[in-house]
């Protein structure tokens, strides 16, 4: 393993900061190899048996686990389908190792891996863990397919990814996610400046960008549109239970202080949601966005009793507008609503339409507009009188930047988790 480490360091110098943080320890009780934070625990008997058949296993295992850390795979284990995430991470790092063309890490199964990766790449544009995970979630994976991918690409046990830090082996020596983010940023900066193309892998930089890109919580995004209001209910902050219960005991079911019958909340009251149904926005993706938005807004904590939400479908013009005044309206829209449009995209008609609704008194206090789109359209030149969020499915360097008065968010993780 020391020889493997030194070989990797000589060939891929940009990984030195990550290698310096990984320690190999022997564990004869384990079934193979497993990362616990920045510790790689290996059963020496398991390793030696494999080494007899595959001399490249030590460097391959070292690189495999090192790349899991560099791409922060274990720190993103909030994914709902852990089995899909495990496979996606293993396939991503094995693909990169093959692209690196590192003779010291070659295995007999490599040709079979390449054939499998060729088939996967026909369905997935970039072989990053995130994109493969979304493909598995969207289209499913048979039990046979899971076993086959596991046989070809798995090397280490990911069970420790599920274990909280305080329960891990030697928790005091485990680095944090932020520590490895700093290492990953350093590696990316090195690759983009001094060591460009030294990784030998086209996928390395794509996986790095995917790991380090800013992630968003859609529930938190909706909080930007919350407004204050009063609802009937006990105000816990202003109600003293000591006086209340004392009155009941001292005066015979006569509370000394009556509770206030209202309390202030911040919840969504008035909101416009624009759905770009142009040809480049696939129907299933749109339905996923609507479903996700519906699930969040249906939460009692996000709704006032009286709401005014407009779901506007549009492409180059406004195609339909569904007004939501209650949970029943939402249920009806989810069950019977149909997508309309699928032409080219122009953002301006939606803003004109919402402005007109405002002028007609349709909104009393519009919180803002969420515009779900692929980003390929014409933006308004003037800033509207309400907050705007442009929600994109994924990152795309080719799309035009959003106007400075709008907020850009990327929702791909939210829609596939």
Tab-separated table of C-alpha atoms in Angstrom:
chain	number	residue	atom	x	y	z
A	1	UNK	CA	0.000	0.000	0.000
A	2	UNK	CA	2.952	2.342	0.623
A	3	UNK	CA	4.295	1.508	-2.823
A	4	UNK	CA	0.818	2.166	-4.278
A	5	UNK	CA	0.652	5.524	-2.515
A	6	UNK	CA	4.101	6.557	-3.784
A	7	UNK	CA	3.290	5.447	-7.334
A	8	UNK	CA	0.112	7.548	-7.335
A	9	UNK	CA	1.962	10.545	-5.923
A	10	UNK	CA	4.696	10.379	-8.573
A	11	UNK	CA	2.217	9.988	-11.462
A	12	UNK	CA	-0.550	12.344	-10.219
A	13	UNK	CA	1.179	15.076	-8.238
A	14	UNK	CA	-2.009	17.164	-7.967
A	15	UNK	CA	-3.412	14.569	-5.552
A	16	UNK	CA	-0.681	15.161	-2.961
A	17	UNK	CA	-2.865	17.160	-0.551
A	18	UNK	CA	-5.523	14.421	-0.533
A	19	UNK	CA	-2.969	11.611	-0.153
A	20	UNK	CA	-1.442	13.403	2.823
A	21	UNK	CA	-4.783	13.182	4.676
A	22	UNK	CA	-5.454	9.471	4.119
A	23	UNK	CA	-4.056	6.827	6.451
A	24	UNK	CA	-4.197	3.078	5.856
A	25	UNK	CA	-4.932	0.873	8.866
A	26	UNK	CA	-5.302	-2.892	9.116
A	27	UNK	CA	-8.497	-4.484	10.383
A	28	UNK	CA	-8.667	-8.282	10.319
A	29	UNK	CA	-12.299	-8.203	11.449
A	30	UNK	CA	-13.548	-6.452	8.313
A	31	UNK	CA	-14.697	-8.204	5.160
A	32	UNK	CA	-12.522	-6.131	2.827
A	33	UNK	CA	-11.858	-2.383	2.642
A	34	UNK	CA	-13.847	0.542	3.981
A	35	UNK	CA	-13.342	4.275	4.439
A	36	UNK	CA	-14.075	5.698	7.873
A	37	UNK	CA	-13.656	9.423	7.368
A	38	UNK	CA	-10.033	9.794	6.250
A	39	UNK	CA	-9.031	6.314	7.456
A	40	UNK	CA	-8.889	3.408	5.004
A	41	UNK	CA	-9.361	0.187	6.947
A	42	UNK	CA	-8.306	-2.964	5.086
A	43	UNK	CA	-8.387	-6.651	5.944
A	44	UNK	CA	-4.788	-7.720	5.107
A	45	UNK	CA	-5.758	-11.330	4.347
A	46	UNK	CA	-8.437	-10.136	1.886
A	47	UNK	CA	-5.922	-7.810	0.215
A	48	UNK	CA	-3.151	-10.405	-0.072
A	49	UNK	CA	-5.470	-13.033	-1.583
A	50	UNK	CA	-6.601	-10.548	-4.241
A	51	UNK	CA	-3.013	-9.368	-4.795
A	52	UNK	CA	-1.950	-12.909	-5.746
A	53	UNK	CA	-4.304	-12.716	-8.734
A	54	UNK	CA	-4.262	-8.940	-9.351
A	55	UNK	CA	-0.976	-7.104	-8.530
A	56	UNK	CA	-2.671	-3.829	-9.470
A	57	UNK	CA	-5.285	-4.100	-6.727
A	58	UNK	CA	-3.366	-2.058	-4.127
A	59	UNK	CA	-3.004	1.029	-6.348
A	60	UNK	CA	-6.518	0.548	-7.709
A	61	UNK	CA	-8.031	0.346	-4.222
A	62	UNK	CA	-6.025	3.349	-3.012
A	63	UNK	CA	-7.108	5.477	-5.981
A	64	UNK	CA	-10.712	4.276	-5.796
A	65	UNK	CA	-11.113	5.288	-2.153
A	66	UNK	CA	-9.061	8.459	-2.549
A	67	UNK	CA	-11.360	9.664	-5.335
A	68	UNK	CA	-14.431	8.967	-3.186
A	69	UNK	CA	-12.999	11.459	-0.701
A	70	UNK	CA	-11.897	14.005	-3.308
A	71	UNK	CA	-15.389	14.032	-4.827
A	72	UNK	CA	-17.046	14.159	-1.378
A	73	UNK	CA	-19.150	11.063	-2.091
A	74	UNK	CA	-19.467	9.973	1.523
A	75	UNK	CA	-20.535	13.445	2.626
A	76	UNK	CA	-23.521	13.467	0.253
A	77	UNK	CA	-25.141	10.410	1.751
A	78	UNK	CA	-28.499	12.080	2.312
A	79	UNK	CA	-29.614	10.499	-0.981
A	80	UNK	CA	-32.827	8.545	-0.497
A	81	UNK	CA	-31.811	5.532	-2.603
A	82	UNK	CA	-28.466	4.631	-1.021
A	83	UNK	CA	-27.943	1.602	-3.257
A	84	UNK	CA	-28.182	3.747	-6.397
A	85	UNK	CA	-25.856	6.343	-4.890
A	86	UNK	CA	-23.302	3.641	-3.948
A	87	UNK	CA	-23.273	2.284	-7.499
A	88	UNK	CA	-23.147	5.729	-9.109
A	89	UNK	CA	-20.129	6.705	-6.989
A	90	UNK	CA	-18.263	3.461	-7.727
A	91	UNK	CA	-18.922	3.714	-11.472
A	92	UNK	CA	-17.797	7.362	-11.520
A	93	UNK	CA	-14.428	6.746	-9.836
A	94	UNK	CA	-13.715	3.544	-11.781
A	95	UNK	CA	-14.399	5.382	-15.043
A	96	UNK	CA	-11.915	8.077	-14.049
A	97	UNK	CA	-9.242	5.518	-13.118
A	98	UNK	CA	-9.623	3.858	-16.517
A	99	UNK	CA	-9.300	7.227	-18.247
A	100	UNK	CA	-6.121	7.948	-16.231
A	101	UNK	CA	-4.417	4.981	-17.980
A	102	UNK	CA	-2.359	4.105	-14.919
A	103	UNK	CA	-0.600	0.754	-15.550
A	104	UNK	CA	0.058	0.179	-11.836
A	105	UNK	CA	-3.701	0.090	-11.189
A	106	UNK	CA	-4.854	-2.165	-14.029
A	107	UNK	CA	-7.188	-5.086	-13.330
A	108	UNK	CA	-8.334	-8.029	-15.449
A	109	UNK	CA	-11.905	-6.745	-15.397
A	110	UNK	CA	-11.006	-3.444	-17.097
A	111	UNK	CA	-12.103	-4.415	-20.658
A	112	UNK	CA	-15.480	-5.564	-19.329
A	113	UNK	CA	-15.792	-2.281	-17.404
A	114	UNK	CA	-15.097	-0.263	-20.563
A	115	UNK	CA	-17.837	-2.077	-22.475
A	116	UNK	CA	-20.297	-1.401	-19.662
A	117	UNK	CA	-19.275	2.267	-19.408
A	118	UNK	CA	-19.825	2.680	-23.142
A	119	UNK	CA	-23.410	1.506	-22.730
A	120	UNK	CA	-24.029	3.770	-19.737
A	121	UNK	CA	-22.612	6.808	-21.582
A	122	UNK	CA	-25.272	6.356	-24.272
A	123	UNK	CA	-27.898	7.264	-21.644
A	124	UNK	CA	-25.925	9.640	-19.400
A	125	UNK	CA	-24.242	12.708	-20.953
A	126	UNK	CA	-21.478	12.941	-18.317
A	127	UNK	CA	-20.395	10.049	-16.106
A	128	UNK	CA	-20.541	11.922	-12.815
A	129	UNK	CA	-22.023	10.331	-9.714
A	130	UNK	CA	-24.856	12.898	-9.649
A	131	UNK	CA	-25.928	12.346	-13.248
A	132	UNK	CA	-25.799	8.573	-13.038
A	133	UNK	CA	-27.751	8.653	-9.792
A	134	UNK	CA	-30.462	10.740	-11.478
A	135	UNK	CA	-30.557	8.289	-14.377
A	136	UNK	CA	-31.026	5.357	-11.982
A	137	UNK	CA	-33.743	7.213	-10.064
A	138	UNK	CA	-35.586	8.345	-13.200
A	139	UNK	CA	-35.505	5.047	-15.090
A	140	UNK	CA	-34.871	2.505	-12.374
A	141	UNK	CA	-32.367	-0.336	-12.255
A	142	UNK	CA	-33.195	-4.028	-12.140
A	143	UNK	CA	-31.921	-6.297	-9.403
A	144	UNK	CA	-29.788	-8.049	-11.981
A	145	UNK	CA	-28.406	-4.714	-13.152
A	146	UNK	CA	-27.504	-3.709	-9.589
A	147	UNK	CA	-25.643	-6.974	-9.047
A	148	UNK	CA	-23.803	-6.651	-12.358
A	149	UNK	CA	-22.713	-3.066	-11.676
A	150	UNK	CA	-21.643	-4.068	-8.187
A	151	UNK	CA	-19.554	-6.956	-9.494
A	152	UNK	CA	-17.806	-4.779	-12.051
A	153	UNK	CA	-17.252	-1.523	-10.194
A	154	UNK	CA	-17.410	-1.999	-6.405
A	155	UNK	CA	-14.196	-2.269	-4.404
A	156	UNK	CA	-14.881	-0.863	-0.944
A	157	UNK	CA	-17.703	-1.082	1.573
A	158	UNK	CA	-19.773	2.114	1.911
A	159	UNK	CA	-21.545	1.133	5.107
A	160	UNK	CA	-19.384	3.561	7.093
A	161	UNK	CA	-20.782	6.456	5.027
A	162	UNK	CA	-24.031	5.932	6.916
A	163	UNK	CA	-22.367	6.044	10.354
A	164	UNK	CA	-22.406	9.349	12.281
A	165	UNK	CA	-18.955	10.732	13.054
A	166	UNK	CA	-19.314	10.197	16.803
A	167	UNK	CA	-19.903	6.466	16.211
A	168	UNK	CA	-17.028	6.015	13.779
A	169	UNK	CA	-13.660	4.465	14.515
A	170	UNK	CA	-11.315	7.103	15.980
A	171	UNK	CA	-13.808	9.988	15.453
A	172	UNK	CA	-11.369	12.533	16.846
A	173	UNK	CA	-9.052	11.971	13.853
A	174	UNK	CA	-11.705	12.210	11.125
A	175	UNK	CA	-11.573	15.328	8.974
A	176	UNK	CA	-14.761	17.239	8.252
A	177	UNK	CA	-16.531	17.772	4.957
A	178	UNK	CA	-15.267	21.354	4.902
A	179	UNK	CA	-11.685	20.113	5.271
A	180	UNK	CA	-12.014	17.931	2.210
A	181	UNK	CA	-13.835	20.663	0.305
A	182	UNK	CA	-10.724	22.806	0.779
A	183	UNK	CA	-8.585	19.954	-0.521
A	184	UNK	CA	-10.909	19.463	-3.493
A	185	UNK	CA	-10.823	23.186	-4.326
A	186	UNK	CA	-7.026	23.131	-4.228
A	187	UNK	CA	-6.936	20.145	-6.583
A	188	UNK	CA	-9.380	21.800	-8.992
A	189	UNK	CA	-7.362	25.031	-8.989
A	190	UNK	CA	-4.187	23.051	-9.649
A	191	UNK	CA	-5.770	21.197	-12.556
A	192	UNK	CA	-7.111	24.389	-14.121
A	193	UNK	CA	-3.790	26.203	-13.896
A	194	UNK	CA	-0.513	24.327	-13.501
A	195	UNK	CA	-1.529	20.731	-14.098
A	196	UNK	CA	-4.139	20.971	-16.853
A	197	UNK	CA	-4.624	17.602	-18.545
A	198	UNK	CA	-2.263	15.916	-16.071
A	199	UNK	CA	-5.118	13.866	-14.663
A	200	UNK	CA	-5.410	12.126	-18.019
A	201	UNK	CA	-9.172	11.993	-17.472
A	202	UNK	CA	-11.839	14.122	-19.096
A	203	UNK	CA	-14.285	13.035	-16.412
A	204	UNK	CA	-12.089	14.115	-13.493
A	205	UNK	CA	-12.793	17.824	-13.847
A	206	UNK	CA	-16.522	17.238	-14.503
A	207	UNK	CA	-16.810	15.189	-11.318
A	208	UNK	CA	-14.853	17.828	-9.417
A	209	UNK	CA	-17.146	20.626	-10.618
A	210	UNK	CA	-20.178	18.511	-9.728
A	211	UNK	CA	-18.859	17.870	-6.215
A	212	UNK	CA	-18.016	21.520	-5.516
A	213	UNK	CA	-20.917	23.306	-7.128
A	214	UNK	CA	-23.263	25.186	-4.839
A	215	UNK	CA	-26.275	23.172	-3.761
A	216	UNK	CA	-29.693	24.491	-2.859
A	217	UNK	CA	-32.527	23.516	-0.588
A	218	UNK	CA	-35.815	24.206	-2.340
A	219	UNK	CA	-37.697	24.476	0.948
A	220	UNK	CA	-35.317	27.260	1.993
A	221	UNK	CA	-35.810	28.942	-1.372
A	222	UNK	CA	-39.549	29.172	-0.772
A	223	UNK	CA	-38.855	30.873	2.539
A	224	UNK	CA	-37.730	33.886	0.516
A	225	UNK	CA	-41.383	34.348	-0.416
A	226	UNK	CA	-42.835	34.102	3.057
A	227	UNK	CA	-44.813	37.020	4.460
A	228	UNK	CA	-46.079	37.728	7.946
A	229	UNK	CA	-49.671	37.129	8.852
A	230	UNK	CA	-51.942	36.155	11.707
A	231	UNK	CA	-53.665	32.839	12.239
A	232	UNK	CA	-56.090	31.692	14.900
A	233	UNK	CA	-54.205	29.689	17.517
A	234	UNK	CA	-52.463	29.894	20.859
A	235	UNK	CA	-49.366	32.089	20.852
A	236	UNK	CA	-46.856	30.021	22.818
A	237	UNK	CA	-44.431	32.930	23.125
A	238	UNK	CA	-46.951	35.230	24.832
A	239	UNK	CA	-48.889	32.715	26.930
A	240	UNK	CA	-47.802	31.992	30.514
A	241	UNK	CA	-48.939	28.485	31.549
A	242	UNK	CA	-48.016	29.081	35.209
A	243	UNK	CA	-50.729	31.701	35.706
A	244	UNK	CA	-53.148	29.740	33.571
A	245	UNK	CA	-52.844	26.485	35.550
A	246	UNK	CA	-52.764	28.339	38.882
A	247	UNK	CA	-56.123	29.901	38.083
A	248	UNK	CA	-57.588	26.517	37.227
A	249	UNK	CA	-56.474	25.004	40.527
A	250	UNK	CA	-57.261	27.998	42.760
A	251	UNK	CA	-60.586	29.123	41.329
A	252	UNK	CA	-62.130	25.935	40.073
A	253	UNK	CA	-61.716	25.598	36.320
A	254	UNK	CA	-61.315	29.361	35.967
A	255	UNK	CA	-58.051	30.220	34.183
A	256	UNK	CA	-56.356	33.303	35.586
A	257	UNK	CA	-55.163	34.474	32.165
A	258	UNK	CA	-56.835	33.644	28.869
A	259	UNK	CA	-54.460	32.715	26.056
A	260	UNK	CA	-54.202	34.990	23.017
A	261	UNK	CA	-56.270	33.563	20.206
A	262	UNK	CA	-53.902	34.451	17.418
A	263	UNK	CA	-50.250	34.189	16.611
A	264	UNK	CA	-48.035	35.554	13.888
A	265	UNK	CA	-46.585	33.243	11.238
A	266	UNK	CA	-44.466	33.558	8.152
A	267	UNK	CA	-46.056	31.471	5.439
A	268	UNK	CA	-46.628	31.568	1.723
A	269	UNK	CA	-49.745	33.578	0.959
A	270	UNK	CA	-49.443	34.924	-2.597
A	271	UNK	CA	-47.059	33.468	-5.134
A	272	UNK	CA	-46.695	33.087	-8.898
A	273	UNK	CA	-45.063	29.939	-10.287
A	274	UNK	CA	-44.183	29.962	-13.978
A	275	UNK	CA	-43.587	26.605	-15.667
A	276	UNK	CA	-41.549	26.739	-18.873
A	277	UNK	CA	-43.114	24.062	-21.075
A	278	UNK	CA	-40.928	24.768	-24.110
A	279	UNK	CA	-39.719	21.859	-26.194
A	280	UNK	CA	-36.408	21.604	-24.297
A	281	UNK	CA	-38.172	21.086	-20.942
A	282	UNK	CA	-39.216	17.448	-20.817
A	283	UNK	CA	-42.682	16.665	-19.524
A	284	UNK	CA	-41.473	14.329	-16.764
A	285	UNK	CA	-39.049	16.951	-15.452
A	286	UNK	CA	-41.846	19.531	-15.316
A	287	UNK	CA	-44.087	17.101	-13.458
A	288	UNK	CA	-41.311	16.409	-10.973
A	289	UNK	CA	-40.891	20.133	-10.309
A	290	UNK	CA	-44.640	20.633	-9.822
A	291	UNK	CA	-44.791	17.581	-7.568
A	292	UNK	CA	-41.867	18.800	-5.474
A	293	UNK	CA	-43.331	22.288	-5.160
A	294	UNK	CA	-46.706	20.806	-4.288
A	295	UNK	CA	-45.225	18.602	-1.561
A	296	UNK	CA	-43.485	21.557	0.072
A	297	UNK	CA	-46.365	24.016	-0.164
A	298	UNK	CA	-48.912	21.456	0.985
A	299	UNK	CA	-47.099	21.305	4.311
A	300	UNK	CA	-49.225	23.047	6.950
A	301	UNK	CA	-46.155	24.982	8.006
A	302	UNK	CA	-45.924	26.623	4.588
A	303	UNK	CA	-49.576	27.515	4.003
A	304	UNK	CA	-51.895	30.165	5.319
A	305	UNK	CA	-55.495	29.047	5.457
A	306	UNK	CA	-56.197	31.455	2.602
A	307	UNK	CA	-53.720	31.366	-0.246
A	308	UNK	CA	-53.487	32.850	-3.716
A	309	UNK	CA	-51.040	30.991	-5.938
A	310	UNK	CA	-51.041	31.139	-9.734
A	311	UNK	CA	-49.419	28.292	-11.679
A	312	UNK	CA	-48.684	29.758	-15.094
A	313	UNK	CA	-47.703	27.511	-18.000
A	314	UNK	CA	-45.800	29.253	-20.765
A	315	UNK	CA	-43.335	29.011	-23.641
A	316	UNK	CA	-43.106	32.038	-25.937
A	317	UNK	CA	-46.481	33.135	-24.550
A	318	UNK	CA	-48.729	32.408	-21.588
A	319	UNK	CA	-50.625	29.189	-22.288
A	320	UNK	CA	-52.639	28.699	-19.117
A	321	UNK	CA	-53.083	30.033	-15.601
A	322	UNK	CA	-54.391	27.867	-12.766
A	323	UNK	CA	-55.375	29.707	-9.609
A	324	UNK	CA	-54.805	27.816	-6.363
A	325	UNK	CA	-56.835	29.008	-3.364
A	326	UNK	CA	-56.817	25.871	-1.227
A	327	UNK	CA	-55.255	22.452	-0.829
A	328	UNK	CA	-58.231	21.028	-2.705
A	329	UNK	CA	-57.306	23.178	-5.720
A	330	UNK	CA	-53.771	21.818	-5.568
A	331	UNK	CA	-55.010	18.248	-5.372
A	332	UNK	CA	-57.272	18.813	-8.350
A	333	UNK	CA	-54.457	20.387	-10.388
A	334	UNK	CA	-52.081	17.523	-9.627
A	335	UNK	CA	-54.693	14.957	-10.624
A	336	UNK	CA	-56.248	16.613	-13.666
A	337	UNK	CA	-53.862	19.385	-14.780
A	338	UNK	CA	-52.270	19.045	-18.202
A	339	UNK	CA	-49.136	20.655	-19.601
A	340	UNK	CA	-49.621	23.107	-22.453
A	341	UNK	CA	-47.137	24.784	-24.780
A	342	UNK	CA	-43.870	23.134	-25.856
A	343	UNK	CA	-42.821	25.902	-28.244
A	344	UNK	CA	-39.879	28.320	-28.042
A	345	UNK	CA	-39.190	30.341	-24.889
A	346	UNK	CA	-39.635	34.031	-24.101
A	347	UNK	CA	-39.709	35.072	-20.441
A	348	UNK	CA	-41.186	38.539	-21.026
A	349	UNK	CA	-44.855	37.565	-21.574
A	350	UNK	CA	-45.037	35.968	-18.113
A	351	UNK	CA	-43.740	39.128	-16.444
A	352	UNK	CA	-46.221	41.234	-18.436
A	353	UNK	CA	-48.998	38.861	-17.415
A	354	UNK	CA	-48.098	38.934	-13.705
A	355	UNK	CA	-47.804	42.735	-13.843
A	356	UNK	CA	-51.279	42.886	-15.352
A	357	UNK	CA	-52.673	40.649	-12.585
A	358	UNK	CA	-51.124	42.991	-10.040
A	359	UNK	CA	-52.699	46.052	-11.670
A	360	UNK	CA	-56.087	44.330	-11.754
A	361	UNK	CA	-55.893	43.728	-7.999
A	362	UNK	CA	-55.539	39.959	-8.279
A	363	UNK	CA	-52.669	40.093	-5.772
A	364	UNK	CA	-52.770	42.076	-2.542
A	365	UNK	CA	-49.182	41.349	-1.521
A	366	UNK	CA	-47.385	39.249	-4.135
A	367	UNK	CA	-44.386	37.563	-2.522
A	368	UNK	CA	-42.642	36.830	-5.799
A	369	UNK	CA	-42.306	34.756	-8.942
A	370	UNK	CA	-40.545	31.406	-9.282
A	371	UNK	CA	-39.737	30.678	-12.931
A	372	UNK	CA	-38.801	27.049	-13.635
A	373	UNK	CA	-37.013	26.951	-16.992
A	374	UNK	CA	-34.067	25.628	-18.983
A	375	UNK	CA	-32.799	29.211	-19.158
A	376	UNK	CA	-32.880	29.565	-22.931
A	377	UNK	CA	-35.157	32.554	-23.418
A	378	UNK	CA	-35.338	36.340	-23.557
A	379	UNK	CA	-35.136	38.080	-20.179
A	380	UNK	CA	-37.023	41.317	-19.397
A	381	UNK	CA	-34.906	44.465	-19.492
A	382	UNK	CA	-36.551	46.099	-16.476
A	383	UNK	CA	-36.654	44.891	-12.896
A	384	UNK	CA	-40.201	43.991	-11.769
A	385	UNK	CA	-41.732	45.192	-8.525
A	386	UNK	CA	-41.446	41.779	-6.839
A	387	UNK	CA	-38.739	39.208	-6.117
A	388	UNK	CA	-37.846	36.714	-8.852
A	389	UNK	CA	-36.127	33.343	-8.761
A	390	UNK	CA	-35.091	31.551	-11.942
A	391	UNK	CA	-34.955	27.850	-11.068
A	392	UNK	CA	-32.896	25.721	-13.447
A	393	UNK	CA	-32.811	21.956	-13.659
A	394	UNK	CA	-29.026	21.801	-13.931
A	395	UNK	CA	-25.883	23.831	-14.477
A	396	UNK	CA	-25.183	24.947	-18.033
A	397	UNK	CA	-22.264	27.163	-18.998
A	398	UNK	CA	-23.853	27.982	-22.360
A	399	UNK	CA	-27.000	29.708	-21.055
A	400	UNK	CA	-27.163	33.467	-20.717
A	401	UNK	CA	-26.612	34.833	-17.181
A	402	UNK	CA	-29.740	35.800	-15.264
A	403	UNK	CA	-30.360	39.530	-14.765
A	404	UNK	CA	-28.730	41.058	-11.649
A	405	UNK	CA	-32.151	41.667	-10.076
A	406	UNK	CA	-33.045	37.940	-10.107
A	407	UNK	CA	-31.781	34.987	-8.082
A	408	UNK	CA	-30.458	31.902	-9.867
A	409	UNK	CA	-30.863	28.473	-8.292
A	410	UNK	CA	-30.202	24.936	-9.518
A	411	UNK	CA	-32.713	22.337	-8.399
A	412	UNK	CA	-31.450	19.064	-9.889
A	413	UNK	CA	-30.632	17.470	-6.521
A	414	UNK	CA	-34.008	18.490	-5.106
A	415	UNK	CA	-35.918	16.908	-7.976
A	416	UNK	CA	-34.066	13.590	-7.792
A	417	UNK	CA	-33.808	13.084	-4.017
